[in-house]
mmCIF file of C-alpha atoms in Angstrom:
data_model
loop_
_atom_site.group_PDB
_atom_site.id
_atom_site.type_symbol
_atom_site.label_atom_id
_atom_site.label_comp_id
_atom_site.label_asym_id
_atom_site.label_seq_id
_atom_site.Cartn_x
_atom_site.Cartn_y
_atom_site.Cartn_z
ATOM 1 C CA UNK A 24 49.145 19.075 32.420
ATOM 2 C CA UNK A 25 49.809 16.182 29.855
ATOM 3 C CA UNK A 26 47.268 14.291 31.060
ATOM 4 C CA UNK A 27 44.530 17.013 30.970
ATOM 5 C CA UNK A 28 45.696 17.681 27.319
ATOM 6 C CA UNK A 29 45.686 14.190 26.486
ATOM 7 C CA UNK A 30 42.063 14.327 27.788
ATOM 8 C CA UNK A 31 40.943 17.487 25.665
ATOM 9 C CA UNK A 32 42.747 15.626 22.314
ATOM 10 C CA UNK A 33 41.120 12.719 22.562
ATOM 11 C CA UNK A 34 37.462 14.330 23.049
ATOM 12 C CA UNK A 35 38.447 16.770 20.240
ATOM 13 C CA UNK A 36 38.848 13.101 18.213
ATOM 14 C CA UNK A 37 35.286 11.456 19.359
ATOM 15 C CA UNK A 38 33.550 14.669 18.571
ATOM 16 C CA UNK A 39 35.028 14.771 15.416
ATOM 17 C CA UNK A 40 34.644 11.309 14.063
ATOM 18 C CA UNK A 41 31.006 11.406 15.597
ATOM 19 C CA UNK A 42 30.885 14.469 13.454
ATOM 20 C CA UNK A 43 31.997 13.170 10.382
ATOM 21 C CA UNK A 44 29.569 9.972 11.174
ATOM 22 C CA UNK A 45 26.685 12.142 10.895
ATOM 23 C CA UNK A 46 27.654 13.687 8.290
ATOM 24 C CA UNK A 47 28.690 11.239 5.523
ATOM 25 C CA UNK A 48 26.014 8.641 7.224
ATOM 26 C CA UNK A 49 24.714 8.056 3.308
ATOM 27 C CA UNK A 50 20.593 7.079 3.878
ATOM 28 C CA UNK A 51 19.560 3.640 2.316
ATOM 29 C CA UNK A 52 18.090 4.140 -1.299
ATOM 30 C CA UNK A 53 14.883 2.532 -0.107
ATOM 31 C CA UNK A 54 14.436 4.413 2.586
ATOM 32 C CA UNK A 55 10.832 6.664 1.905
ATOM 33 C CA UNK A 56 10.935 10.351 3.227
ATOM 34 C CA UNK A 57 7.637 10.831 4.781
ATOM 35 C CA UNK A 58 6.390 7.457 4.422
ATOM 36 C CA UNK A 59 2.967 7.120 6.187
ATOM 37 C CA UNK A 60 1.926 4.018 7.895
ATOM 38 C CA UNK A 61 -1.450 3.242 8.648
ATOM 39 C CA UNK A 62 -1.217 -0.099 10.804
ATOM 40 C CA UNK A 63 -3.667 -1.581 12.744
ATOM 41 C CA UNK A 64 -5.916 1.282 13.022
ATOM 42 C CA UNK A 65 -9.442 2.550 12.343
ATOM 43 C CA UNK A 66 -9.994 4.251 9.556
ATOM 44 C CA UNK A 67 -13.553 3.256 9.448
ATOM 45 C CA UNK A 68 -15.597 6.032 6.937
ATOM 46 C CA UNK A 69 -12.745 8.063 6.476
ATOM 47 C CA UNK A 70 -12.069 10.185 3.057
ATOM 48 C CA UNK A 71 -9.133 9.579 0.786
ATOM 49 C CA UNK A 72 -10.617 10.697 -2.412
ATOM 50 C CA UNK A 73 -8.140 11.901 -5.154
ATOM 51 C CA UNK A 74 -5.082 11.512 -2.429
ATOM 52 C CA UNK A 75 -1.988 10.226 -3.394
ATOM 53 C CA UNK A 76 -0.821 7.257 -1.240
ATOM 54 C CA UNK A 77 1.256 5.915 -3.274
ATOM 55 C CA UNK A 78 3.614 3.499 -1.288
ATOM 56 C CA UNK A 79 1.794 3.671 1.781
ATOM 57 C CA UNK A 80 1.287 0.827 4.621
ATOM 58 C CA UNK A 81 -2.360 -0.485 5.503
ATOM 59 C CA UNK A 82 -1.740 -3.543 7.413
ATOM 60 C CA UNK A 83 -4.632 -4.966 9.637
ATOM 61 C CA UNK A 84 -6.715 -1.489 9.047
ATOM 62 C CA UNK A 85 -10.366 -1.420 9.425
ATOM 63 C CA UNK A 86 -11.758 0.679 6.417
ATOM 64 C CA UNK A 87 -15.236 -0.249 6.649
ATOM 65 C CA UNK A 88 -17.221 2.295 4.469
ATOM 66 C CA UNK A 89 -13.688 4.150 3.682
ATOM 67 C CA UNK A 90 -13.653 6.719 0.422
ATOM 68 C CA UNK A 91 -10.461 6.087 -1.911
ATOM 69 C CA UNK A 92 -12.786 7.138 -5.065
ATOM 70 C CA UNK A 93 -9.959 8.058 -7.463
ATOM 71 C CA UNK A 94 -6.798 7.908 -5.156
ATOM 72 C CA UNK A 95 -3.400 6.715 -6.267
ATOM 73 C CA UNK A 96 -2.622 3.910 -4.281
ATOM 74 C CA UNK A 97 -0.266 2.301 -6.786
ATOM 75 C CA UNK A 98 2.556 0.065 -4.801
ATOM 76 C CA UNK A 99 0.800 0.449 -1.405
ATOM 77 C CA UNK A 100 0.704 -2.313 0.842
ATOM 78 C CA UNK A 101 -2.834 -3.643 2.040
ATOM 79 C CA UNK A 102 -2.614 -6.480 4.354
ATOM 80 C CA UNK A 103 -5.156 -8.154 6.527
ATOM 81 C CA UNK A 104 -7.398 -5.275 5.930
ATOM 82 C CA UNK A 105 -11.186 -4.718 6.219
ATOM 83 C CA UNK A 106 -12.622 -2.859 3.112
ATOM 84 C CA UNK A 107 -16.239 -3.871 3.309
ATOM 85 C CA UNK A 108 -18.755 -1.448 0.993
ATOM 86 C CA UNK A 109 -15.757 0.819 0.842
ATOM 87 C CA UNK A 110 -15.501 2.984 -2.149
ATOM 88 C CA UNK A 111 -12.377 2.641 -4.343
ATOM 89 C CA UNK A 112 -13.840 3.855 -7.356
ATOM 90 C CA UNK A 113 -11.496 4.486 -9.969
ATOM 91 C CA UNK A 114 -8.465 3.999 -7.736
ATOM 92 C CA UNK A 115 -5.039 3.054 -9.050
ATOM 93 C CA UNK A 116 -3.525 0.018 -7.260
ATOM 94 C CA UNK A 117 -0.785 -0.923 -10.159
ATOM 95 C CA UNK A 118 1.508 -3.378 -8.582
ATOM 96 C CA UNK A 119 -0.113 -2.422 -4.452
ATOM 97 C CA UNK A 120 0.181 -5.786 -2.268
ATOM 98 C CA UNK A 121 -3.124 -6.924 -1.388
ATOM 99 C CA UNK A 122 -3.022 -9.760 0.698
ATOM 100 C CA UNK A 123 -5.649 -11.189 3.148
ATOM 101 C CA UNK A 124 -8.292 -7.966 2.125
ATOM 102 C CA UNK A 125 -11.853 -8.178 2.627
ATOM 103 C CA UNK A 126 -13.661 -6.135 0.021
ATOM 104 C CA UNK A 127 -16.927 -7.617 0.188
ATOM 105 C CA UNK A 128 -19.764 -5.375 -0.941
ATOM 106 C CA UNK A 129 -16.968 -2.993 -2.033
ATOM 107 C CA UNK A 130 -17.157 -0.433 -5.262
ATOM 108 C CA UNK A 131 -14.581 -1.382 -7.743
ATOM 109 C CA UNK A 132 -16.061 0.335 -10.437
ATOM 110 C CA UNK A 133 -13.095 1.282 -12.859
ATOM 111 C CA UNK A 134 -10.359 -0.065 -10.674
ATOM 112 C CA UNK A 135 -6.749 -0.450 -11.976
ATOM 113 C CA UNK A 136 -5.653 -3.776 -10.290
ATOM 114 C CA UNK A 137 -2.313 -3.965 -12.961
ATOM 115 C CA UNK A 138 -0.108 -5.965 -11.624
ATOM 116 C CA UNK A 139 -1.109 -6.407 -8.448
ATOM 117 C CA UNK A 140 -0.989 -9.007 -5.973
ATOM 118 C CA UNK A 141 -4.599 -10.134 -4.264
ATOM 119 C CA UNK A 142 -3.840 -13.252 -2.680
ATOM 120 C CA UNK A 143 -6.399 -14.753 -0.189
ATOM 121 C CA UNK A 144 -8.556 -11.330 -0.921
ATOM 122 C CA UNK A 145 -12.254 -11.927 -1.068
ATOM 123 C CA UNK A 146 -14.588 -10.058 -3.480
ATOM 124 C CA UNK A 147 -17.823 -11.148 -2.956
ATOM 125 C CA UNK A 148 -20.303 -8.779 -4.295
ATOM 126 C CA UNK A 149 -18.002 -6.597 -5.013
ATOM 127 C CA UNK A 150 -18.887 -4.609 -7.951
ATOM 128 C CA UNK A 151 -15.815 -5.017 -10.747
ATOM 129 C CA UNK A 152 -17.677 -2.747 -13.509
ATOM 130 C CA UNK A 153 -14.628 -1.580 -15.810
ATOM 131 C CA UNK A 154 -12.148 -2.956 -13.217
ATOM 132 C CA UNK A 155 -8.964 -3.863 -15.000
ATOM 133 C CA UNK A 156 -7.203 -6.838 -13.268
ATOM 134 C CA UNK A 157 -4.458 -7.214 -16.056
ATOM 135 C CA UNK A 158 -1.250 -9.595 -14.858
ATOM 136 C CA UNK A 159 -2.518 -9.589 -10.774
ATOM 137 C CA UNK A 160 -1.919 -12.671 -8.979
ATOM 138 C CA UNK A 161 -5.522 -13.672 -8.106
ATOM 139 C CA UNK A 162 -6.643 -16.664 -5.988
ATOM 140 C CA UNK A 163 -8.341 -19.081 -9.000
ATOM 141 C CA UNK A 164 -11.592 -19.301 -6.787
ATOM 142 C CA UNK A 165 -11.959 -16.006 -6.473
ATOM 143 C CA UNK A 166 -11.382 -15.193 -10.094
ATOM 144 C CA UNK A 167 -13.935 -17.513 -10.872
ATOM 145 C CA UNK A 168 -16.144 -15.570 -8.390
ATOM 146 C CA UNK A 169 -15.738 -12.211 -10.428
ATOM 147 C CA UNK A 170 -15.782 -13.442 -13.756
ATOM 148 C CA UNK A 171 -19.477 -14.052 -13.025
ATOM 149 C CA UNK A 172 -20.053 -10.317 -12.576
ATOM 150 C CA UNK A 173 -17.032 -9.207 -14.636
ATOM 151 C CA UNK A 174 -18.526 -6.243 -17.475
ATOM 152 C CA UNK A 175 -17.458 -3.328 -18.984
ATOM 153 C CA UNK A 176 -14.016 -1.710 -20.087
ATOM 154 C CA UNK A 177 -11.671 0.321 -18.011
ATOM 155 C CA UNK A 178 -12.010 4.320 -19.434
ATOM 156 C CA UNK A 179 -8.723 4.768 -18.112
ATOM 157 C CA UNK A 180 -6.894 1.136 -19.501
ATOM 158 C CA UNK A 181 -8.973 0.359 -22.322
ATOM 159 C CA UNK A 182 -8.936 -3.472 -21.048
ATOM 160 C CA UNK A 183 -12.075 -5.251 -20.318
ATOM 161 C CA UNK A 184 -12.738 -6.603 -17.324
ATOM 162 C CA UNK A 185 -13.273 -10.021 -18.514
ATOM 163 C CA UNK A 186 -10.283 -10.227 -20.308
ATOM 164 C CA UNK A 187 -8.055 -8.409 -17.981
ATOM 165 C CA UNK A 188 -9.497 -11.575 -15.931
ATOM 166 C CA UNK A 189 -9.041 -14.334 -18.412
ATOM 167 C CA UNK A 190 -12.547 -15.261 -18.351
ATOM 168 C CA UNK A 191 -14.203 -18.173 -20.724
#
């Protein structure tokens, strides 16, 4: 009898503590609710326009021909993504991580790049119209590259292009 009560006490402790465990478990402070992460999949001609992904994940995506036209996708992470003729026009992409993005051929018109990181990101004819680039870390080549083409002021920013750039 002792024993089988020293049984039911001590599972009436586990369940308890596992219990309490679960419920004063505090969550990480960076930890996203419903964070969405789009890795290493197609998303080839796809609409985004006007969504709000702020925060999300693109790493590796292919977004060939993909519609952010006016989508919020300030602090997002791009990585190692394919944007080619995609349309981000008038996007927000203050402080997003764009690493290693192809956005050859891509619409750009009106962009907010503020403060964001495009490192090893290639823009050739890209179209920058109104694009405001102010304080990104931008490859020196490449910035060379867009101050070619670099015209017109962000409606949104006020900045011009060419001096959100730092062009001569």
């Amino acid at each position: 009898m002792k024993k089988i009560l020293f049984r039911f006490l001590g599972w009436i402790v586990i369940l308890t503590l596992a219990f309490l465990w679960i419920v004063l478990n505090p969550k990480p402070a960076f930890a996203q609710l419903n964070a969405i992460n789009y890795n290493n999949i197609n998303l080839e001609n796809r609409d985004f326009s006007h969504a709000d992904l702020a925060g999300v994940t693109f790493v590796a995506a292919e977004m060939r021909g993909t519609n952010f036209q006016g989508t919020n996708l300030s602090n997002a992470i791009l990585t190692k993504g394919i944007l080619l003729k995609a349309n981000l026009e008038g996007a927000n992409l203050t402080g997003a991580l764009v690493d290693r993005v192809t956005f050859d051929g891509a619409n750009l018109k009106n962009a907010i790049f503020t403060e964001a990181t495009l490192t090893r990101s290639r823009f050739f004819d890209a179209d920058v119209t109104g694009a405001d680039f102010s304080d990104a870390l931008i490859d020196r080549y490449q910035v060379s590259l867009l101050c070619r083409r670099a015209d017109g002021v962000n409606p949104v920013t006020g900045m011009s292009t060419r001096d959100s750039l730092g062009c001569r």
